[in-house]
CSV table of C-alpha atoms and ligand atoms in Angstrom, one decimal:
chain,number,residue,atom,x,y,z
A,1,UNK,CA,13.3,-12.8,5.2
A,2,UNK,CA,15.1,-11.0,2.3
A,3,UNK,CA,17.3,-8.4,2.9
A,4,UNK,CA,15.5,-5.9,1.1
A,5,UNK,CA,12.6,-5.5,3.5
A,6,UNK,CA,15.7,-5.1,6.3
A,7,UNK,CA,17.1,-2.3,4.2
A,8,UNK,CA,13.6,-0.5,4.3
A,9,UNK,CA,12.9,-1.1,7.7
A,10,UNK,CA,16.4,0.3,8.4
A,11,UNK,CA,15.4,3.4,6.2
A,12,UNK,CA,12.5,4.1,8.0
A,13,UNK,CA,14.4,3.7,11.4
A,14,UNK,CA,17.2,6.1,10.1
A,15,UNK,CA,14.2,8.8,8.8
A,16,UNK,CA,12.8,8.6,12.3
A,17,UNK,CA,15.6,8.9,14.5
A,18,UNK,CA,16.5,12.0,11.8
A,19,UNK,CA,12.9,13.6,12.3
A,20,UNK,CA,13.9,13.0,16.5
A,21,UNK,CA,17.4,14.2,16.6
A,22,UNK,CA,20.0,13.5,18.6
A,23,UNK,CA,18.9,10.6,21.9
A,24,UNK,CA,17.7,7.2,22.6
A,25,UNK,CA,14.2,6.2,21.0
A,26,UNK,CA,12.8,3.3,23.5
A,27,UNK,CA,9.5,1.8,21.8
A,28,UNK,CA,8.1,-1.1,23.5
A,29,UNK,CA,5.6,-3.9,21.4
A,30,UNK,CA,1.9,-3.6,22.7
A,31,UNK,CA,1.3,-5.7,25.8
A,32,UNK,CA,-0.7,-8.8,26.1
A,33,UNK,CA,-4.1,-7.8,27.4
A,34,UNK,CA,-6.6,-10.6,29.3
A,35,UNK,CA,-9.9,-10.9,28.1
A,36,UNK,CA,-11.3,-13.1,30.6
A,37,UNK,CA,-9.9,-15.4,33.3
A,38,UNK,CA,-6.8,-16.3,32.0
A,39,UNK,CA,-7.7,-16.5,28.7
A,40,UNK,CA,-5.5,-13.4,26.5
A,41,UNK,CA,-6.7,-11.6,23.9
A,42,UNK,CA,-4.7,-12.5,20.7
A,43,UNK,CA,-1.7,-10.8,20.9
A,44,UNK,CA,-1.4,-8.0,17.5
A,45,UNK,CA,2.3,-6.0,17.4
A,46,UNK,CA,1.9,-2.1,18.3
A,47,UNK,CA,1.9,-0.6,14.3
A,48,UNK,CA,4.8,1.8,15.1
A,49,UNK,CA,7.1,-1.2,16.4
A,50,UNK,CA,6.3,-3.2,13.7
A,51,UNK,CA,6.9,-0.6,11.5
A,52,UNK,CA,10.3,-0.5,12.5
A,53,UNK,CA,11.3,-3.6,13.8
A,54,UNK,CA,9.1,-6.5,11.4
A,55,UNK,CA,9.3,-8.3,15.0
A,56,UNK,CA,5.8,-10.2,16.1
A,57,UNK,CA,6.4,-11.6,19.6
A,58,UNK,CA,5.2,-10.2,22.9
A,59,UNK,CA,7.4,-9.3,25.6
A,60,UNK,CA,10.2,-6.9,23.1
A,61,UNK,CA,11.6,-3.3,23.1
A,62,UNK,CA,13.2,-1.5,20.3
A,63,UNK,CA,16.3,0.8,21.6
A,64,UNK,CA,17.8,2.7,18.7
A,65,UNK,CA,19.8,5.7,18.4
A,66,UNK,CA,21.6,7.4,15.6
A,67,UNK,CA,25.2,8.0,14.8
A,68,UNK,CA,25.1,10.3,11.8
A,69,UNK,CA,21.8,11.4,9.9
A,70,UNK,CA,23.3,8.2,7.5
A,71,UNK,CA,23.9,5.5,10.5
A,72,UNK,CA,22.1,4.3,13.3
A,73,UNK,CA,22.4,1.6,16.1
A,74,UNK,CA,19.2,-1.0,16.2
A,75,UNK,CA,18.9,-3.2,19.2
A,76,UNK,CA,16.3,-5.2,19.9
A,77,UNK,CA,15.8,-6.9,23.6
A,78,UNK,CA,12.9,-9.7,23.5
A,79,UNK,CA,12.3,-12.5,25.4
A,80,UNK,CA,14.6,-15.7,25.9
A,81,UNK,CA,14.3,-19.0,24.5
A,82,UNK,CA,12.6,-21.2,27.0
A,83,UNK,CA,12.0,-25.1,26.0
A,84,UNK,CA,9.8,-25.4,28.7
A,85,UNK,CA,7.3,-21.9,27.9
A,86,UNK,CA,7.6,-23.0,24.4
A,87,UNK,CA,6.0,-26.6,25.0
A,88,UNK,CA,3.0,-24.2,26.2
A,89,UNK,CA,3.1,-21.4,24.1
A,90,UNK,CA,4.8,-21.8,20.8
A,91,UNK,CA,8.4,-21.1,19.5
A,92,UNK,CA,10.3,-18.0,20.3
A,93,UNK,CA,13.3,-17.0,18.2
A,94,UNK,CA,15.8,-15.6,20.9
A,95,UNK,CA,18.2,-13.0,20.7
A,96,UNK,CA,20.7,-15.3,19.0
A,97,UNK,CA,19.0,-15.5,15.6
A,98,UNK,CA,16.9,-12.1,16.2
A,99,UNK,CA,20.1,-10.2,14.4
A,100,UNK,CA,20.1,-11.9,11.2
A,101,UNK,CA,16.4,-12.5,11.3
A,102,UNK,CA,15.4,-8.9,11.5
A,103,UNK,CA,18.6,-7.3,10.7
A,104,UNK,CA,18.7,-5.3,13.4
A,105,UNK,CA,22.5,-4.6,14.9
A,106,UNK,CA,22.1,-6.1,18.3
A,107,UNK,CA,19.6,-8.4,20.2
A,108,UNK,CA,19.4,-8.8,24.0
A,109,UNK,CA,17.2,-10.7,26.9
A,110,UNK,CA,14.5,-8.4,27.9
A,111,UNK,CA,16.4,-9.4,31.3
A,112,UNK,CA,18.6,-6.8,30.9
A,113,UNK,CA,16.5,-4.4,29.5
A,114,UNK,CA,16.6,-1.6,32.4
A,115,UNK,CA,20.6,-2.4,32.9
A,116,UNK,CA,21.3,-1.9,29.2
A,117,UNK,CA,19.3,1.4,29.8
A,118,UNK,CA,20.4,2.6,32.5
A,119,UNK,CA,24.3,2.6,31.0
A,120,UNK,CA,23.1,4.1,27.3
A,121,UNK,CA,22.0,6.5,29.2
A,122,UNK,CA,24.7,8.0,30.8
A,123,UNK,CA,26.0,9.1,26.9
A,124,UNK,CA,22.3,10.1,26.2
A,125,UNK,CA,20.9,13.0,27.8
A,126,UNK,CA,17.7,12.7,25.7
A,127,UNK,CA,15.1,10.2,25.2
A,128,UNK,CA,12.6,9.5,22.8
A,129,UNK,CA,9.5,7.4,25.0
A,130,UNK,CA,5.7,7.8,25.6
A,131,UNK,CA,4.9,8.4,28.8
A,132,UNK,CA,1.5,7.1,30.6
A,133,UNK,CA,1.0,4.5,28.3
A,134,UNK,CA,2.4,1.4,30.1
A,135,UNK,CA,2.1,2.0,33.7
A,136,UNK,CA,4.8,-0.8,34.4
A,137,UNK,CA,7.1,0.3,31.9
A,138,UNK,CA,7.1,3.9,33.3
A,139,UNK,CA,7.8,2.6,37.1
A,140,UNK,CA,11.1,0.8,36.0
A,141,UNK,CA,12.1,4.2,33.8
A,142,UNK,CA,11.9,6.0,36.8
A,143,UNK,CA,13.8,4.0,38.9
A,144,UNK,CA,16.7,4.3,35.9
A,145,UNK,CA,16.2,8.2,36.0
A,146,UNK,CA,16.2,8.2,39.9
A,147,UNK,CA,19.9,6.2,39.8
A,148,UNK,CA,21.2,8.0,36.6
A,149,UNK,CA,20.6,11.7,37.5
A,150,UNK,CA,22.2,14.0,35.4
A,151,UNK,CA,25.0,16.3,37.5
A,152,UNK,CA,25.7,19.5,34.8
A,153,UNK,CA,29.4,21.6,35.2
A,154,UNK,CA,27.3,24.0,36.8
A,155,UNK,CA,26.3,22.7,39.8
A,156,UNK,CA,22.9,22.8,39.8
A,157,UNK,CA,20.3,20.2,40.9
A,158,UNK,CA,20.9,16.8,39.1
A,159,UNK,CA,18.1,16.3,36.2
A,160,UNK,CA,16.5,13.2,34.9
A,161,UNK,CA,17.1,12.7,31.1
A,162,UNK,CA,14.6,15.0,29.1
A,163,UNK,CA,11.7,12.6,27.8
A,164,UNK,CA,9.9,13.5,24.5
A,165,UNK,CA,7.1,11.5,22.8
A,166,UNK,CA,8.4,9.6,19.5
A,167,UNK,CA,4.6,8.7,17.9
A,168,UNK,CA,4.4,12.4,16.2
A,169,UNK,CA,7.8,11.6,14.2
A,170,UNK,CA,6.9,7.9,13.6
A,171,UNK,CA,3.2,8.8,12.2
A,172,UNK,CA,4.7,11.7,10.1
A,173,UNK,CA,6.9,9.1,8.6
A,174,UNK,CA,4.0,6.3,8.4
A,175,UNK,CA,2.0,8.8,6.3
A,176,UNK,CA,3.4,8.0,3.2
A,177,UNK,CA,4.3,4.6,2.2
A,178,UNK,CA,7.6,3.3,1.1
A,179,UNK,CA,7.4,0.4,-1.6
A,180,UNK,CA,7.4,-2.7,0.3
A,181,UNK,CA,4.1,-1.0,2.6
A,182,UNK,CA,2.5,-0.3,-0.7
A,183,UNK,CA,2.8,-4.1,-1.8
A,184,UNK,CA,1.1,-5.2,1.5
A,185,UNK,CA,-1.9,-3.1,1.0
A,186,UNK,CA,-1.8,-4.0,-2.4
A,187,UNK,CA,-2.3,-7.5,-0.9
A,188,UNK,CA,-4.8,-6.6,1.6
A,189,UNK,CA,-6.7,-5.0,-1.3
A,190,UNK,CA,-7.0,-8.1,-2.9
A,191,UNK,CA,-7.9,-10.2,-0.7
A,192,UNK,CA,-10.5,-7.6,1.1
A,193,UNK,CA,-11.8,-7.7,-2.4
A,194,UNK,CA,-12.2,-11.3,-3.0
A,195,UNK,CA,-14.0,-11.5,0.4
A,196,UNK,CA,-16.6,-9.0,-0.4
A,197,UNK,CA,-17.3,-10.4,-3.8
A,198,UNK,CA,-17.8,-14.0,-1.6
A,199,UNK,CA,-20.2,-12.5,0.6
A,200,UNK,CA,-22.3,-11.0,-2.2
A,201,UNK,CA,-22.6,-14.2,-3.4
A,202,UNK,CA,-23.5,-16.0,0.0
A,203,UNK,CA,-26.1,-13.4,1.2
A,204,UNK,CA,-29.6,-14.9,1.7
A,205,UNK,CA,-32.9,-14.0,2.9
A,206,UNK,CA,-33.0,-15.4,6.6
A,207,UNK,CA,-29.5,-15.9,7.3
A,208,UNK,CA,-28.1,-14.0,10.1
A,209,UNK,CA,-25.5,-11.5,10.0
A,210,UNK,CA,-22.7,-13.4,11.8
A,211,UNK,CA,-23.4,-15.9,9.2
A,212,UNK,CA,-22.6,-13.8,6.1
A,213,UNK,CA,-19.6,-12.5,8.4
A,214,UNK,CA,-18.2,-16.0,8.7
A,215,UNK,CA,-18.5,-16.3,4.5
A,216,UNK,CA,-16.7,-13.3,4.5
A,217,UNK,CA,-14.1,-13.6,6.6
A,218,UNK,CA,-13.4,-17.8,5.4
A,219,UNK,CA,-12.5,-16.2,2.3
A,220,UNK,CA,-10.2,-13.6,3.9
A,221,UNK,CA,-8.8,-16.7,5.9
A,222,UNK,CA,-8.2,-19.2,2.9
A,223,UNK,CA,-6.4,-16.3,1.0
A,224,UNK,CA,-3.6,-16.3,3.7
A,225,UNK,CA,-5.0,-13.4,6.2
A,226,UNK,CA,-4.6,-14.6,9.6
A,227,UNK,CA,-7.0,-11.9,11.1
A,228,UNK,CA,-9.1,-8.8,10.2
A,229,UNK,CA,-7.9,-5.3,10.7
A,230,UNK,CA,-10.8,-4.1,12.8
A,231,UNK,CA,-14.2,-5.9,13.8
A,232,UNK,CA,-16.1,-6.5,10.7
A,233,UNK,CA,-19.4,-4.6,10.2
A,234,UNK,CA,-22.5,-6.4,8.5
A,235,UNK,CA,-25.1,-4.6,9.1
A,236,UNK,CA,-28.1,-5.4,7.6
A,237,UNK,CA,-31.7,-3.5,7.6
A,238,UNK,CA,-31.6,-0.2,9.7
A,239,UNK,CA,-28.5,-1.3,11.5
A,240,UNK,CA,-26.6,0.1,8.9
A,241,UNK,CA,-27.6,4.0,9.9
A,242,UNK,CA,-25.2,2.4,13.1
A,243,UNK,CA,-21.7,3.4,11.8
A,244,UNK,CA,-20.0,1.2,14.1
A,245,UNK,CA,-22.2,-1.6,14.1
A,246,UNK,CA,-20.2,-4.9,15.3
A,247,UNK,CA,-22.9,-7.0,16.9
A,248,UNK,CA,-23.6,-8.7,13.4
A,249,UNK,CA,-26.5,-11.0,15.2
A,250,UNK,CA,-29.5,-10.0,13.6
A,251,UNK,CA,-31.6,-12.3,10.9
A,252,UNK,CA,-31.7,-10.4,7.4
A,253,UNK,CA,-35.3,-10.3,5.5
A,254,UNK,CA,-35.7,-10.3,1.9
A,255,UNK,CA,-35.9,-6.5,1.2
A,256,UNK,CA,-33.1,-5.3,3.3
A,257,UNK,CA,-29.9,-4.2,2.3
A,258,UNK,CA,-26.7,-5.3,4.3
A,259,UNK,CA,-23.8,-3.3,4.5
A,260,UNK,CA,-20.5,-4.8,5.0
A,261,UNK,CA,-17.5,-2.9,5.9
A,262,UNK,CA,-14.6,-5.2,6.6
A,263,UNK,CA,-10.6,-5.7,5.7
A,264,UNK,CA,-8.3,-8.2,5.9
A,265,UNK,CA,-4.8,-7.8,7.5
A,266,UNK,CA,-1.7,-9.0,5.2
A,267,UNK,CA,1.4,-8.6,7.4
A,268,UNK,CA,-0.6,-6.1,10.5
A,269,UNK,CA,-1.2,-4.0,7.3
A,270,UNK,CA,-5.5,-3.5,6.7
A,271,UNK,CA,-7.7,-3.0,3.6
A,272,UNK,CA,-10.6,-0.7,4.7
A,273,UNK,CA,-13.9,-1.9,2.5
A,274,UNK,CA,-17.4,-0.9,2.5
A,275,UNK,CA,-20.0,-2.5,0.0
A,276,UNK,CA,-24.0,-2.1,0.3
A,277,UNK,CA,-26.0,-4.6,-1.2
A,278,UNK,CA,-29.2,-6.3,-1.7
A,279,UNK,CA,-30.1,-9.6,0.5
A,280,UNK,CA,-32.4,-10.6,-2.1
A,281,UNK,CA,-29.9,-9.5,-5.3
A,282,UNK,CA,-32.2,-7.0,-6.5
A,283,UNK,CA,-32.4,-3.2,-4.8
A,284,UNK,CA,-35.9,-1.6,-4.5
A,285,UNK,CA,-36.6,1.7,-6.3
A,286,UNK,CA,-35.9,3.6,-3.5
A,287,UNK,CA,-32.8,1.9,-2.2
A,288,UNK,CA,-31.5,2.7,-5.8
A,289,UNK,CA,-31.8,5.7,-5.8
A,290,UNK,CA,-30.1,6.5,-2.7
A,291,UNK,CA,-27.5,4.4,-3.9
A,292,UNK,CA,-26.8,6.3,-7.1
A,293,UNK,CA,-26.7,9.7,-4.7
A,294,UNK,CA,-24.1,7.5,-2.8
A,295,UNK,CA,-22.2,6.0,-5.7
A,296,UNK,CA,-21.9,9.8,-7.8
A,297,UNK,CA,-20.8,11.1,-4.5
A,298,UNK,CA,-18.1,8.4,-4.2
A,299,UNK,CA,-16.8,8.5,-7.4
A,300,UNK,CA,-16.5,12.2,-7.7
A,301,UNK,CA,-15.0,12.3,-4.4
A,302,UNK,CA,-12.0,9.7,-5.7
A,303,UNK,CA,-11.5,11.7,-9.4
A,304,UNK,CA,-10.4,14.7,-6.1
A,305,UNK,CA,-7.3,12.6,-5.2
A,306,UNK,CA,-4.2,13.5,-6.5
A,307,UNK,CA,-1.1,14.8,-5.5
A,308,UNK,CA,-0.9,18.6,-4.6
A,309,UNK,CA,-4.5,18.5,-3.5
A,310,UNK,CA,-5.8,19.2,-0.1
A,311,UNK,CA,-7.1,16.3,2.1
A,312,UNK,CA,-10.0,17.4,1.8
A,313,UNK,CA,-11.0,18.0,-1.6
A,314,UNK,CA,-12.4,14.6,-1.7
A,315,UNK,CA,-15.1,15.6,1.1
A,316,UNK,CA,-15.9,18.3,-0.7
A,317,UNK,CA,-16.9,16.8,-3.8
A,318,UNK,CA,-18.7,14.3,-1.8
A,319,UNK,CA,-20.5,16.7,0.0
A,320,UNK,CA,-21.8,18.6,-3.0
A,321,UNK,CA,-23.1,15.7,-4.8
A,322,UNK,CA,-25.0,14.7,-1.4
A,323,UNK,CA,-26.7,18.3,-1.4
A,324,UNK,CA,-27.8,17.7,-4.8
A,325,UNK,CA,-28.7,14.2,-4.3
A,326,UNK,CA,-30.9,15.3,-0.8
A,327,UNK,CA,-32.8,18.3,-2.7
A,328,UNK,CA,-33.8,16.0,-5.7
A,329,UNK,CA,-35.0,13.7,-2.9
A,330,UNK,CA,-37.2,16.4,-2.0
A,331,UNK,CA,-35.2,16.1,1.7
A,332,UNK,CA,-33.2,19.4,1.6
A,333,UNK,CA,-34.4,22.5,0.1
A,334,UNK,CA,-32.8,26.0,-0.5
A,335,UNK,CA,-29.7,26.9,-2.5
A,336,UNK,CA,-27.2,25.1,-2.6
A,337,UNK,CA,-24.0,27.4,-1.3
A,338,UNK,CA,-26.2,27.9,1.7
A,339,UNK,CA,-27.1,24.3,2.5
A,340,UNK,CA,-23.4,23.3,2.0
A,341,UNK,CA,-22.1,26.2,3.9
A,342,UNK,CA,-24.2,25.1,6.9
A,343,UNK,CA,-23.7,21.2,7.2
A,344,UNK,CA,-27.3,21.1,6.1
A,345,UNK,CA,-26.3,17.6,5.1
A,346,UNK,CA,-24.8,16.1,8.6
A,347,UNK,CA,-28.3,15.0,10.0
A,348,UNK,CA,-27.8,12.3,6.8
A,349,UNK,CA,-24.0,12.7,6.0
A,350,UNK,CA,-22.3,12.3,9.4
A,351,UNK,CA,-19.0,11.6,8.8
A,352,UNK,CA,-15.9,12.4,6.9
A,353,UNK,CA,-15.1,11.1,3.4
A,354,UNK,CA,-11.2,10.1,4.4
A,355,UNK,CA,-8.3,8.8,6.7
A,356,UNK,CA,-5.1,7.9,6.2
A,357,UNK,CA,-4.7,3.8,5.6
A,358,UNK,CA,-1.9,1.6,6.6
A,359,UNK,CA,-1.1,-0.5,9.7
A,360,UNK,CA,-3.9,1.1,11.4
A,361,UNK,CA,-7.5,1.1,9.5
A,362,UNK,CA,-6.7,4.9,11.0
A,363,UNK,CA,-3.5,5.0,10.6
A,364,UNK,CA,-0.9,7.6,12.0
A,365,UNK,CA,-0.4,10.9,10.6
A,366,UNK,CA,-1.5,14.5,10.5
A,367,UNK,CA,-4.4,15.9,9.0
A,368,UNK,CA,-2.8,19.5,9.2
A,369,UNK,CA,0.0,20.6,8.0
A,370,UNK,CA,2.3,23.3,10.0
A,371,UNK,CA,0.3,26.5,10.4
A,372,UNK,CA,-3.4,24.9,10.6
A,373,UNK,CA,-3.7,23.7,6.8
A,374,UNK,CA,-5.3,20.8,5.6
A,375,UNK,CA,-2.9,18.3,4.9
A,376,UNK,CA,-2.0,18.4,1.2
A,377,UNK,CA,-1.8,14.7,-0.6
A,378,UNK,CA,1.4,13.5,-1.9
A,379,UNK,CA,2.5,10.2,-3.8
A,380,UNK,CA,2.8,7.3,-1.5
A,381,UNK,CA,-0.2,8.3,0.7
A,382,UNK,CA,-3.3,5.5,1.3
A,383,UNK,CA,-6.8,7.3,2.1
A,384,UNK,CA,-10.0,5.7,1.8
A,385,UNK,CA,-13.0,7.3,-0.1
A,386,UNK,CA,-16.2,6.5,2.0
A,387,UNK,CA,-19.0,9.1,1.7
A,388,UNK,CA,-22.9,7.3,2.7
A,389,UNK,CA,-26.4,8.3,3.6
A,390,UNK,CA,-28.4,7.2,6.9
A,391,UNK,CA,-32.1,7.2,6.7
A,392,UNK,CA,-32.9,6.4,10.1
A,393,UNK,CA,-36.1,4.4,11.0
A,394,UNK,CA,-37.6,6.8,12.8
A,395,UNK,CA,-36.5,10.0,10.7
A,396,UNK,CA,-39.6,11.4,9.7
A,397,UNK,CA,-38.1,14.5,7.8
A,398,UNK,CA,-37.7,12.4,5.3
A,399,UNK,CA,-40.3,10.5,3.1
A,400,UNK,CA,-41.4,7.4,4.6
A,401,UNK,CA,-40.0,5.4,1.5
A,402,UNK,CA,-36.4,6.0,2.5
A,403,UNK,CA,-36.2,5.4,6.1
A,404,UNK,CA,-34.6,2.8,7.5
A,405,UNK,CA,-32.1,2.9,4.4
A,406,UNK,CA,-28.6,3.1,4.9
A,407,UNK,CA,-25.6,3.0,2.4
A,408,UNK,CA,-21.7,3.6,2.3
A,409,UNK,CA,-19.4,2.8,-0.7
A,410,UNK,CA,-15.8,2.6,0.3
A,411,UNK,CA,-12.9,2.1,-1.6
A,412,UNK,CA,-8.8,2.1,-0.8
A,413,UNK,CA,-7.2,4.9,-2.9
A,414,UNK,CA,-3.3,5.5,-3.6
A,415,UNK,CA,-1.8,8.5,-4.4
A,416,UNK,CA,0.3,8.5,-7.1
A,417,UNK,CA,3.0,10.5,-8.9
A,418,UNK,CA,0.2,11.4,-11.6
A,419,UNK,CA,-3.3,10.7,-9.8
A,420,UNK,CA,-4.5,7.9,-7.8
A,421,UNK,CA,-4.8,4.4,-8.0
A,422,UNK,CA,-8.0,2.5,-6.5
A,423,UNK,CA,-7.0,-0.4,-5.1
A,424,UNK,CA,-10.2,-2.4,-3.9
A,425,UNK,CA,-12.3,-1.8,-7.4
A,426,UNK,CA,-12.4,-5.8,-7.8
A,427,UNK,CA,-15.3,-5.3,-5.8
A,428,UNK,CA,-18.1,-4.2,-8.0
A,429,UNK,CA,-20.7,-0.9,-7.2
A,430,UNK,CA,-22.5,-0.5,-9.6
A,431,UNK,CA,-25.8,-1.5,-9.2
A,432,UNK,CA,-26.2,-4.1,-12.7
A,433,UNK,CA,-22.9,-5.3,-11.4
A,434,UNK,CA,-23.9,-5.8,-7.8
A,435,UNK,CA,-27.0,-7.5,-8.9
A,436,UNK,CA,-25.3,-9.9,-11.0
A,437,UNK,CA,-23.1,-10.9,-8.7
A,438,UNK,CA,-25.7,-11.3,-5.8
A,439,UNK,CA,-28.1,-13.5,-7.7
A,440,UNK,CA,-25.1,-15.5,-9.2
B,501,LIG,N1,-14.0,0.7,9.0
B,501,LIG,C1,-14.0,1.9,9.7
B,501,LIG,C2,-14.0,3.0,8.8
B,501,LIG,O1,-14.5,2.9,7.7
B,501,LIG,O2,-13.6,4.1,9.1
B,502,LIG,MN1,-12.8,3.7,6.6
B,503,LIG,MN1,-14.6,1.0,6.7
């Protein structure tokens, strides 16, 4: 691994522990979770160790304190080599090549985890952990607290070390990207993009959803993404007015559309895409005109990211071409500033137009600033741009044409020193495009 990505991991460790202070940050990888008799779920890093470790085995803890706002101490305890483990379940790299590996300073057995504690914490009366996330991991803290009570000069009672909860510093930091995170996505992007583009092409009348999902996510496979970054949606018919549809096991029909919202991890990092298309390569009337309300929305919505800008100002712009779009459908009527001002839209419109992107499809940071504002968008930030429309089936205040359509267009946007940057536009939307590539 080159030494550059060390150097930024290092940064990002150093801009932490600064954001923390003075103490002893102690950030455990995610645990191994069953799923069934003794089968696992597969193991996936937690995104804030990752983020400041690179490390992608179970079973390791970052410790980390700083000497100066300049220098820091990195150490990282993980699990032993074992010859005999490893016949079963795979190569581990040890603490003696975890140093140069990762560039960390120090690497220990996560035998002597709690020892190693409990003496760096006699010179640090302050610790950076979350509590009440691993039960386990708590249990052995407090039997290091227990034996390590503070006395003060004073006299008083003995204290345990004060605990405070690194994940608000690590998101802050996590909100905008340094160069190497930006390449990842990048990457993501790409291949997200290439997968969509396959699936369009796939789709068929009668094939069922998991089907097209396996098309899909081939493609993310054979371009060198080892999983997804959430459960891929395709939802095709009415199941796409079902934002979070993941049971992908219904048989498409020649009019539907499907919609497919899927990304591919590149290094834990995800793309975050949505594309709604014909099964049949050719949208009816009325799907197409939905679509254009969908489509205006969407691309107004991205022209409102840039730097200096509110969050928000994207959802906004989305919103407003929604109201138009539902009174030209005949679905909304009144003034505008009235309709707007009272989420006249949600019934149709239920969710917001952005998050944050990253390691997490929602990834860490605020949406506020200090004082209750919107968070304002600055170079280096990843948001998607997602606004859609959900005709339900059984929706009768709206025509009878339109129900049962749903649509979402979502793309991956960058903020940049100048503007924005979309990252996943290798994936067409516009309709002519769409339909080309579906019937090719
Ligand atoms: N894929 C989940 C979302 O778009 O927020
Ligand atoms: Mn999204
Ligand atoms: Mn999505």
């Amino acid at each position: 691994m080159s030494s550059e990505i060390h150097l930024q991991r290092r940064q990002r460790r150093q801009r932490v522990l600064n954001r923390l202070g003075d103490g002893l940050l102690v950030l455990p990888t995610a645990p191994v979770r069953m799923r069934n008799g003794d089968v696992p779920h597969p193991f996936r890093p937690d995104s804030d160790f990752y983020y400041l470790t690179g490390f992608e085995e179970p079973d390791a803890v970052l410790v980390a304190f700083r000497k100066s706002s300049r220098e820091h101490v990195a150490l990282l305890f993980l699990r032993d080599r074992d010859p005999e483990r490893e016949i079963w379940d795979g190569r581990r790299l040890g603490p003696r090549k975890a140093v140069r590996t990762l560039g960390i300073d120090k690497a220990y057995s996560m035998a002597s985890l709690y020892d190693e504690l409990e003496s760096l914490l006699r010179s640090h009366p302050r610790m950076f952990y979350t509590l009440g996330a691993e039960e386990g991991m708590d249990r052995d803290m407090f039997r290091i607290f227990e034996r390590n009570r503070i006395h003060d000069y004073r006299g008083n009672p003995p204290s345990h070390p004060e605990v405070s909860d690194p994940r608000p510093a690590i998101a802050t930091e996590r909100l905008t990207k340094d160069g190497a995170e930006i390449e990842t996505i990048e990457r993501a992007a790409e291949v997200s993009a290439s997968g969509h583009r396959e699936a369009m092409r796939a789709a068929r009348p009668g094939m069922m959803e998991y089907e097209l999902q396996a098309e899909l996510e081939a493609s993310f496979r054979r371009q060198g993404s080892k999983r997804n970054g959430y459960e891929s949606i395709v939802a095709s018919g009415t199941n796409a007015c079902v934002l979070h549809y993941i049971e992908n096991q219904r048989r498409m029909q020649r009019d539907d559309l499907v919609l497919i919202d899927a990304g591919a991890e590149i290094d834990n990092y995800t793309a975050d895409i949505t594309r709604t298309f014909p099964v049949s390569g050719t949208f009816t009337p009325e799907q197409a005109e939905v679509y254009r309300i969908v489509l205006r929305a969407q691309k107004a919505a991205i022209r409102a990211v840039s730097p200096g800008k509110s969050w928000q100002a994207p959802h906004a712009k989305a919103v407003s071409v929604v109201v138009d779009g539902l009174r030209k459908l005949g679905i909304l009527r009144g003034p505008k500033k009235r309709l707007v001002e009272s989420n006249a839209y949600k019934p149709w419109f239920m969710h917001g137009t952005s998050h944050w992107l990253g390691l997490d499809v929602h990834d860490a940071g605020g949406y506020r600033e200090r004082g209750g504002r919107p968070a304002k968008l600055r170079a280096g930030m990843v948001l998607t741009v997602e606004p859609g429309l959900y005709f339900g089936a059984r929706d009768t205040s709206v025509p009878a044409s339109y129900r049962g359509i749903g649509i979402r267009i979502e793309d991956d946007v960058l903020v940049t020193r100048s503007g924005s940057r979309v990252l996943t536009d290798d994936v067409p939307k516009e309709i002519r495009d769409i339909e080309r590539l579906c019937q090719s």
